[in-house]
Coordinates of C-alpha atoms and ligand atoms in Angstrom, one line a residue:
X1 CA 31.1 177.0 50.8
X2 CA 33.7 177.9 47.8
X3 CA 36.1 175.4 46.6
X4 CA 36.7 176.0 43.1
X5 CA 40.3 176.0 42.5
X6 CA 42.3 177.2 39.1
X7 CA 44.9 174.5 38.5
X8 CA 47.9 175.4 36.2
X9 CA 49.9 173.2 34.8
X10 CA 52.5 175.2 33.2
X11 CA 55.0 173.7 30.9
X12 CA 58.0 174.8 28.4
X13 CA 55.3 175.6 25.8
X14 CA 52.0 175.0 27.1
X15 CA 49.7 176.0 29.8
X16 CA 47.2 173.6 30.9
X17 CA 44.3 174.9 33.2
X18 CA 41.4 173.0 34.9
X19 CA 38.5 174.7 37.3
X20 CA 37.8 172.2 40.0
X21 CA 35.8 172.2 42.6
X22 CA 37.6 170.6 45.2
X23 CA 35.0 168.6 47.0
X24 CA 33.1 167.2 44.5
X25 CA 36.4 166.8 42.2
X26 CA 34.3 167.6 39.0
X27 CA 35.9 170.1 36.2
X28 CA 33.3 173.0 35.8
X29 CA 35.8 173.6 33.0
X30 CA 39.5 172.7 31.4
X31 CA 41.8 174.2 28.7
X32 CA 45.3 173.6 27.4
X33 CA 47.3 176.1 25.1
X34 CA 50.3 175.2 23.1
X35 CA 52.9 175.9 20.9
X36 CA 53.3 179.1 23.2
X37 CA 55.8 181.3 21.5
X38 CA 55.0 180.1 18.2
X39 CA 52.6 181.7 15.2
X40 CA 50.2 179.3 15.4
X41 CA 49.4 178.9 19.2
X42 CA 46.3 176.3 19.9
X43 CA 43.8 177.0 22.4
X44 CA 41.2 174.4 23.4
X45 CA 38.7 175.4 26.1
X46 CA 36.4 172.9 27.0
X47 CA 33.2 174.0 29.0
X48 CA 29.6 174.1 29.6
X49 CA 29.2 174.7 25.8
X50 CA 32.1 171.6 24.6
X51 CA 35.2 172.4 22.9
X52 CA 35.9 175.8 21.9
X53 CA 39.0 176.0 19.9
X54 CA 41.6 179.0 18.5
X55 CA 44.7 179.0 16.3
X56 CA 46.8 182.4 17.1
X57 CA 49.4 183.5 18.1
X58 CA 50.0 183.9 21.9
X59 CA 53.6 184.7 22.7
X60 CA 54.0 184.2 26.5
X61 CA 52.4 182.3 29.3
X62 CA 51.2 185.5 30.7
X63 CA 48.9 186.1 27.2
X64 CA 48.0 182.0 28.0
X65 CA 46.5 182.6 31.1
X66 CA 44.8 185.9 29.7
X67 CA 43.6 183.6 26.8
X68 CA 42.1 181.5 29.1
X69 CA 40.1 183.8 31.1
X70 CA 39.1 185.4 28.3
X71 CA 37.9 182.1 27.2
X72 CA 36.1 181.6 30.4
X73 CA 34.3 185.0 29.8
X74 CA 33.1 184.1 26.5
X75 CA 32.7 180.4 26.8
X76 CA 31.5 180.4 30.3
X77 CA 31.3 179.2 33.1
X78 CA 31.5 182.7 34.6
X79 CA 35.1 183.4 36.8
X80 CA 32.7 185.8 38.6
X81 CA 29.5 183.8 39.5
X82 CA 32.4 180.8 40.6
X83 CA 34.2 182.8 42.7
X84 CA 37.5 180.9 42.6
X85 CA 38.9 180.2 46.2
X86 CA 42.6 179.4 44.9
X87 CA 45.0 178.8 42.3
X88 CA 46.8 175.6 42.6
X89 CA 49.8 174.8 40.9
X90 CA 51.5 171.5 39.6
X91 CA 55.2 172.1 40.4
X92 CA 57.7 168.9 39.3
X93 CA 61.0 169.3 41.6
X94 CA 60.4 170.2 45.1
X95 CA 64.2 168.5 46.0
X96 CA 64.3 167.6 49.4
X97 CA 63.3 170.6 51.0
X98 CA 59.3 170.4 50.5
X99 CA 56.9 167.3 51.6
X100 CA 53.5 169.3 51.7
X101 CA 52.0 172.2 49.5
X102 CA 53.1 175.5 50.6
X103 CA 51.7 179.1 49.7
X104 CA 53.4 180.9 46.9
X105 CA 55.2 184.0 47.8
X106 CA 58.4 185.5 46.7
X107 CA 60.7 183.4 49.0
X108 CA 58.9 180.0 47.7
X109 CA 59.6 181.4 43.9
X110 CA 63.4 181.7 45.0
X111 CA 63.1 178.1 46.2
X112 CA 62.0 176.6 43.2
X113 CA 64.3 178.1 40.9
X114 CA 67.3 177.5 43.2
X115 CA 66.1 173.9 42.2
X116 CA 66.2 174.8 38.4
X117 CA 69.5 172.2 37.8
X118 CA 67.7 169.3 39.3
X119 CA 64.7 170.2 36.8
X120 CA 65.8 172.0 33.9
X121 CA 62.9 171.2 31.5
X122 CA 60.3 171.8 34.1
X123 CA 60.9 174.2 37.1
X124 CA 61.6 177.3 34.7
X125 CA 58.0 176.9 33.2
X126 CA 56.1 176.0 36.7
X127 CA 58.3 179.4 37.7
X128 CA 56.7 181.1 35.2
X129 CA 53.1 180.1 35.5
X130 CA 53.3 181.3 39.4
X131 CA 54.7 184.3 38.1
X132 CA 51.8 184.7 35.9
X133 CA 48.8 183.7 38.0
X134 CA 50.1 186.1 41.2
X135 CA 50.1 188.7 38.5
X136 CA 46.4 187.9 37.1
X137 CA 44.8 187.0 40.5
X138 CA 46.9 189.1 42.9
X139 CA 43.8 188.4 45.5
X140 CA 44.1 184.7 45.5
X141 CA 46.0 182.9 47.6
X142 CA 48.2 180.2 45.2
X143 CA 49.7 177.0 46.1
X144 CA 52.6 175.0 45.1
X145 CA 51.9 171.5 45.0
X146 CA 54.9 169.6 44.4
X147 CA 55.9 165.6 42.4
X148 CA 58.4 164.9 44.3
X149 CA 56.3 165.5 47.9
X150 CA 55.0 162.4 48.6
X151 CA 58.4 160.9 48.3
X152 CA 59.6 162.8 51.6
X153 CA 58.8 159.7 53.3
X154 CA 61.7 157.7 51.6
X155 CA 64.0 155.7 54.3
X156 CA 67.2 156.5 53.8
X157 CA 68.6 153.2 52.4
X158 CA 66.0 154.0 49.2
X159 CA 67.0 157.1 48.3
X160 CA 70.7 156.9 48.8
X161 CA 72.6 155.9 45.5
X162 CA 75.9 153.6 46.0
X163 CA 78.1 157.0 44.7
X164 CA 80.5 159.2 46.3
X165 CA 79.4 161.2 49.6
X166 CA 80.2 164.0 47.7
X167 CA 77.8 163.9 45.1
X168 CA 75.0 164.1 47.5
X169 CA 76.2 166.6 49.8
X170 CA 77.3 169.0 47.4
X171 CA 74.8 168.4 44.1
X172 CA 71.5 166.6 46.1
X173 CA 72.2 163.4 43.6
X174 CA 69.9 161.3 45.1
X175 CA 66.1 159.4 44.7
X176 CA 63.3 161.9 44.6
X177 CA 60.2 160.4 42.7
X178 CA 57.7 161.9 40.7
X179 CA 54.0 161.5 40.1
X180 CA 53.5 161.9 43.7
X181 CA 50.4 163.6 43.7
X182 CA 49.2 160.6 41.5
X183 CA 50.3 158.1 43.5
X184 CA 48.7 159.9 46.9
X185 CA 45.3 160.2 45.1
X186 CA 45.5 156.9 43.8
X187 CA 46.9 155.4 47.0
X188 CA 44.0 157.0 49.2
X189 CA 41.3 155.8 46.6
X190 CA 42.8 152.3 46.6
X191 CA 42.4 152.0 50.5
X192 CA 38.6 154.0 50.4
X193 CA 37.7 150.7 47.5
X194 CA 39.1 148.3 49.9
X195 CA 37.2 149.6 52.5
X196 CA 40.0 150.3 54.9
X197 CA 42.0 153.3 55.9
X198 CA 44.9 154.0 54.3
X199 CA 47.5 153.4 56.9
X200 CA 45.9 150.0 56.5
X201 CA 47.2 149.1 53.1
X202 CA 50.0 148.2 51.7
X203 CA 50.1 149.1 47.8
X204 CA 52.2 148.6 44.9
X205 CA 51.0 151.5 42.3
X206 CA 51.5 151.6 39.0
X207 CA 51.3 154.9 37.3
X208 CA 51.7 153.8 33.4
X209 CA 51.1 156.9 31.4
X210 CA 53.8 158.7 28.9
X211 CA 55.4 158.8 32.1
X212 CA 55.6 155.8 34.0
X213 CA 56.5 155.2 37.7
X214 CA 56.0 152.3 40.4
X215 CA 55.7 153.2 43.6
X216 CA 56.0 151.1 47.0
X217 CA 53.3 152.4 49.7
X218 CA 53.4 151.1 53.4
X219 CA 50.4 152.4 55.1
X220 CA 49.9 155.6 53.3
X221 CA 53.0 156.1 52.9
X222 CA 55.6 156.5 49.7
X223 CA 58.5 153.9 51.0
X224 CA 60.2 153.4 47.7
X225 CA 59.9 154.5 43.7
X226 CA 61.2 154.1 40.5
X227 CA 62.2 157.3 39.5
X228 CA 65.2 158.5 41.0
X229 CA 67.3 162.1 40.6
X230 CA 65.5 162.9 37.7
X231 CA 61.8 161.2 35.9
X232 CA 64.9 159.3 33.8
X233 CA 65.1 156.4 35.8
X234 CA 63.0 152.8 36.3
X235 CA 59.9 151.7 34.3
X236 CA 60.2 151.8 30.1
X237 CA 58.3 155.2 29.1
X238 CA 56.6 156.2 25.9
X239 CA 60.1 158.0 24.9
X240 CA 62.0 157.5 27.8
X241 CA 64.7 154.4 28.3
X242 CA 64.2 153.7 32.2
X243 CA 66.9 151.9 34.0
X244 CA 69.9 151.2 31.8
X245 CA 73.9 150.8 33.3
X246 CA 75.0 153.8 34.2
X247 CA 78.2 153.1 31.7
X248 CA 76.4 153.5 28.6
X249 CA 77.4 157.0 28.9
X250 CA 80.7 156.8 28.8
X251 CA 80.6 154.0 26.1
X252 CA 78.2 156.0 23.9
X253 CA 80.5 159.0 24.5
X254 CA 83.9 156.9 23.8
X255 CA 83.1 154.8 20.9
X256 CA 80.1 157.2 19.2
X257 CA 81.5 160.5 19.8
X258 CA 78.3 161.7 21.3
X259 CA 78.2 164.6 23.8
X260 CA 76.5 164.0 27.5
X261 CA 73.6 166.3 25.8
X262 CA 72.9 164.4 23.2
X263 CA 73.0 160.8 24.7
X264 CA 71.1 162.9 27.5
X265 CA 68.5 164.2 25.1
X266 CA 68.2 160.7 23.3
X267 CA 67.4 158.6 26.2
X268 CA 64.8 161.3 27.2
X269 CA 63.1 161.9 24.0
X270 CA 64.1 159.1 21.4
X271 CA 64.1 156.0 23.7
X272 CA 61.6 154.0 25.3
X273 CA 58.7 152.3 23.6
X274 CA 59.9 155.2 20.6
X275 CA 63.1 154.1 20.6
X276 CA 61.7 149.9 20.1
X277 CA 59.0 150.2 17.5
X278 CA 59.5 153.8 16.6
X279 CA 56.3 155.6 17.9
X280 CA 55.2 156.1 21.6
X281 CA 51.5 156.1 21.6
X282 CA 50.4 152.5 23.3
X283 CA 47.2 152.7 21.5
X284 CA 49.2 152.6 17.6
X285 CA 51.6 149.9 19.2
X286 CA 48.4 147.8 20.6
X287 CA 47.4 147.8 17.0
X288 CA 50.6 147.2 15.2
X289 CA 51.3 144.6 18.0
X290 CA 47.8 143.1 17.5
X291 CA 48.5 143.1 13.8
X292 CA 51.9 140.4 14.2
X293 CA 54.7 143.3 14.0
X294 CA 57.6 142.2 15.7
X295 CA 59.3 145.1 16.5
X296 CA 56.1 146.8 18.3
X297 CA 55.9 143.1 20.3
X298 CA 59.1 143.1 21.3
X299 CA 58.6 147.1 23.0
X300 CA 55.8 145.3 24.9
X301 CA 57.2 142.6 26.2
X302 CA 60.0 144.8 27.2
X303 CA 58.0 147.4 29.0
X304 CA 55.9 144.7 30.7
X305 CA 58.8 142.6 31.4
X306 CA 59.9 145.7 33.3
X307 CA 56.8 146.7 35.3
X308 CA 57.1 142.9 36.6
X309 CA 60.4 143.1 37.7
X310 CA 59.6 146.3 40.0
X311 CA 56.3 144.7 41.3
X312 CA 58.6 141.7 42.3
X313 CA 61.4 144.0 44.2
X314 CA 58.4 146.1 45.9
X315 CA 56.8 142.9 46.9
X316 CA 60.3 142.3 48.4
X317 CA 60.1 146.1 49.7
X318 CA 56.3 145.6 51.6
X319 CA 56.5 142.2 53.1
X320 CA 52.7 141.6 52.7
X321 CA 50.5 144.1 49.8
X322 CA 47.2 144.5 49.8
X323 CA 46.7 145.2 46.2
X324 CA 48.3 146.1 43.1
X325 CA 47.0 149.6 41.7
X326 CA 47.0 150.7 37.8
X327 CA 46.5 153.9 37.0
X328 CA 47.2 156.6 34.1
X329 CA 46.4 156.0 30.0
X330 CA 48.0 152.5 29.9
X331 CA 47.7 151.3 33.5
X332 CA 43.7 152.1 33.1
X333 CA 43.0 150.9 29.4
X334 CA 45.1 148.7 28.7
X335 CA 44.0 144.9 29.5
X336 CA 47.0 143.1 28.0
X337 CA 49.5 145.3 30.2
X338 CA 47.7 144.3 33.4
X339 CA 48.2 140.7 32.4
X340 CA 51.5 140.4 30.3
X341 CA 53.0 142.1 33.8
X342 CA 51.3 140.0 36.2
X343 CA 51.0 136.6 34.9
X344 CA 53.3 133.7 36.5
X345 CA 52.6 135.4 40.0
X346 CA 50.2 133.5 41.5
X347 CA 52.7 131.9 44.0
X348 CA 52.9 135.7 45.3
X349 CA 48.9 135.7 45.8
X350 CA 48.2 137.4 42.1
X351 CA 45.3 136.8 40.8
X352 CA 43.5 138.6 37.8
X353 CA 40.4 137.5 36.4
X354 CA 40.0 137.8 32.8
X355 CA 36.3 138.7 32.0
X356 CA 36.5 141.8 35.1
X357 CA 40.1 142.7 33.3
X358 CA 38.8 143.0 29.9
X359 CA 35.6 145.1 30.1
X360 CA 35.8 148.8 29.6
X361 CA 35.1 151.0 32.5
X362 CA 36.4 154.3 33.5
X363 CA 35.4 153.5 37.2
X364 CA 37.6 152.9 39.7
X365 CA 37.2 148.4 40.2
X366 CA 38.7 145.3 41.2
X367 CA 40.1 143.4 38.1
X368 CA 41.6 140.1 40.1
X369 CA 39.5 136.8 41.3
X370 CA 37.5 136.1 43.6
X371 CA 39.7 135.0 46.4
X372 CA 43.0 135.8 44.8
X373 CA 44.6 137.3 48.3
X374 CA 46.1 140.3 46.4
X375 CA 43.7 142.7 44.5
X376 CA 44.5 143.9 41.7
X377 CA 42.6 147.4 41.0
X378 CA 42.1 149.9 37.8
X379 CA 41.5 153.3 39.3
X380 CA 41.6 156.6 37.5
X381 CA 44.2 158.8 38.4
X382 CA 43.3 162.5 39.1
X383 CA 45.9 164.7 39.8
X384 CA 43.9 167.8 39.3
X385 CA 41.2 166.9 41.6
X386 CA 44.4 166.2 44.3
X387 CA 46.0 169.6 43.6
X388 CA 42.9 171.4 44.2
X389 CA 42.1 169.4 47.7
X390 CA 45.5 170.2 48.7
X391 CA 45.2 173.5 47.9
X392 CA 42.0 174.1 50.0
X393 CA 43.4 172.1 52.5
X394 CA 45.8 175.1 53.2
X395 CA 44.1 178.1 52.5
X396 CA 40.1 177.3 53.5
Ligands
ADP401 P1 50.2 161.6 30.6 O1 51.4 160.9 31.2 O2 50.7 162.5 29.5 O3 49.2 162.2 31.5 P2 48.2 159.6 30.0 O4 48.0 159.2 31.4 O5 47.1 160.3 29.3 O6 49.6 160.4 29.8 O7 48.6 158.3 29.1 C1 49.0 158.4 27.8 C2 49.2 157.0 27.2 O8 48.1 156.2 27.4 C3 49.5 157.0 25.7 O9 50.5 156.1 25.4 C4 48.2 156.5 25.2 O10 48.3 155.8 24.0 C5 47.8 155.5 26.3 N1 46.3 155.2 26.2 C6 45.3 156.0 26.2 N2 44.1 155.3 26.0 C7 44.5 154.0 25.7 C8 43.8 152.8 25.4 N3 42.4 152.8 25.3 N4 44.5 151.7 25.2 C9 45.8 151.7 25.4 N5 46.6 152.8 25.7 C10 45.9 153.9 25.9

């Protein structure tokens, strides 16, 4: 049986592409362009053959995607021997009207960019890469897969904000979530390690990326989550502030003279572990940390300080949780994360265990004690891998 599925990931300026095959989850190949629209566009393929890599220019995401099957021609593997069974794509805001993948068609498109205010920096591109692959592969059936689905299951009293009827009814200001094919991959291959099913488990998962989000699961199922309206809101981010009072605006406006766009644009882009120690990569702040700067200790504590805080208020949220999941670039490598944002918890049943928490693996494992009654578990995220399952899911 077929299921390799083309997943796009299309953003503002870049197209990212990955050739799954859905049952086995392994990449027969992957390629990201960038700097789309700009003279000197990169293209890295990687496949059978390693990394093949081009500087020119490619001016839309429609010369991307020809890019990349042009890559695949020359660079292999063959888009004809694979026979690709669907194109799955990575869409952020799927507001409150979609909870599973749905096939792409013209109505869906009108859908998504109806939901263009709630997503500004991200639906416009996903539009465009749909656009794109029906174009390129009009005999494939395509799938939308969206961030915000596995948030759906949100009770009420966690989405609602404390704001005017009004706001909700008429503008849809409320708590979506992101990540949420992360945290559905990750959830599922917490419960398969525990060796239970997942309507069994009770999780707290911790995607730590450049993104980062926290997520409450009961059973399987997304109960509460960090980021709200927009991927703004909760955990400290590589160049995002998280939670802050709401009035900051309005002060920031008032006694700075800065417009909503700018404070807007600074608390997405210039805040966050870049706004503490001036640079968002945790790797460069592990080292500068490691090395007695102040300024890149204090981002750490703050960001860890954080993630405590939320695995405290889901702990709250659950009742009982089964384990404590870390996932993404920080969540998986980093060692001192785990512990900074866990430690002082053992009267809540945490346990890590130092030795299993420090060694380097990129399998999925237990990192707490033997006998500490939460786990605490490292598993690679794989969103890809998720998209394309859910996208043979609907068309096989
Ligand atoms: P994205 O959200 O873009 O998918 P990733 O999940 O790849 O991001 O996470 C990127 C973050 O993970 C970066 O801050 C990076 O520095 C961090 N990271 C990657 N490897 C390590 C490592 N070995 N130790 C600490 N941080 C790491």
């Amino acid at each position: 049986m077929n299921d390799h599925v083309l997943v796009i990931n299309a953003g503002s300026s870049s197209l990212k592409y990955s050739l799954i095959d859905a049952s086995s989850g392994e990449a027969a190949a992957s390629g990201v362009v960038e700097r789309i629209g700009e003279q000197e566009s990169v293209h890295r393929h990687h496949g059978p053959e390693g990394e093949a890599r081009t500087t020119q220019p490619i001016a839309s995401h429609e010369d991307a995607l020809r890019a990349a099957i042009d890559a695949f021609g020359k660079h292999g593997p063959s888009l004809d021997d694979l026979e690709i069974a669907a194109v799955g794509h990575r869409v952020v805001h799927g507001g409150a009207r979609f909870s599973d993948p749905v096939l792409i068609d013209d109505d869906l498109i009108a859908a998504v960019t109806e939901l263009v205010p709630l997503a500004p920096l991200h639906n416009p591109a996903n539009v465009e890469g749909m656009q794109v692959a029906r174009r390129l592969f009009p005999e494939l059936p395509q799938v939308a897969v969206f961030d915000t689905a596995f948030h759906q299951t949100l009770p009420e009293e966690a989405y609602t904000y404390a704001v005017p009827r009004e706001w909700l009814d008429e503008y849809g200001v409320r708590r979506y979530g992101f990540h949420g094919t992360s945290h559905a991959f990750v959830s599922a291959e917490a419960a398969r390690l525990l060796g239970r099913g997942p309507a069994e488990v009770n999780l707290i998962v911790l995607h730590l990326g450049n993104g980062c989000s926290a997520t409450a699961v009961r059973g399987g199922q997304s109960v509460d989550t960090s980021m709200g309206l927009t991927p703004l809101e909760g955990l400290v981010m590589g160049t995002r502030s998280g939670d802050l009072d709401p009035a900051v605006h309005a002060y920031l406006a008032r006694e700075a003279g800065r417009s909503l766009d700018e404070i807007d644009h600074q608390l997405n882009f210039e805040s966050g572990l870049k706004g503490l120690a001036g640079q968002n990569d945790f790797r460069e702040l592990t080292r500068r940390q490691e090395a007695g700067d102040e300024r890149a200790q204090l981002a750490f504590d703050v960001y860890c300080y954080r993630i405590k805080k939320y695995v405290g208020a889901y702990y709250a949220v659950l009742g009982t949780v089964d384990a404590i999941v870390f996932t993404a670039g920080v969540g998986q490598h980093s060692p001192a994360v785990r512990t900074a944002s866990l430690t002082g918890l053992d009267a809540l049943g945490i346990r890590i265990d130092a030795e299993r928490n420090n060694a380097s693996s990129d399998q999925a494992r237990a990192v707490s004690a033997d006998g500490s009654p939460v786990a605490v578990l490292v598993i690679p995220t794989n969103e890809e891998w998720e998209i394309a399952r859910q996208a043979i899911a609907l068309t096989a």
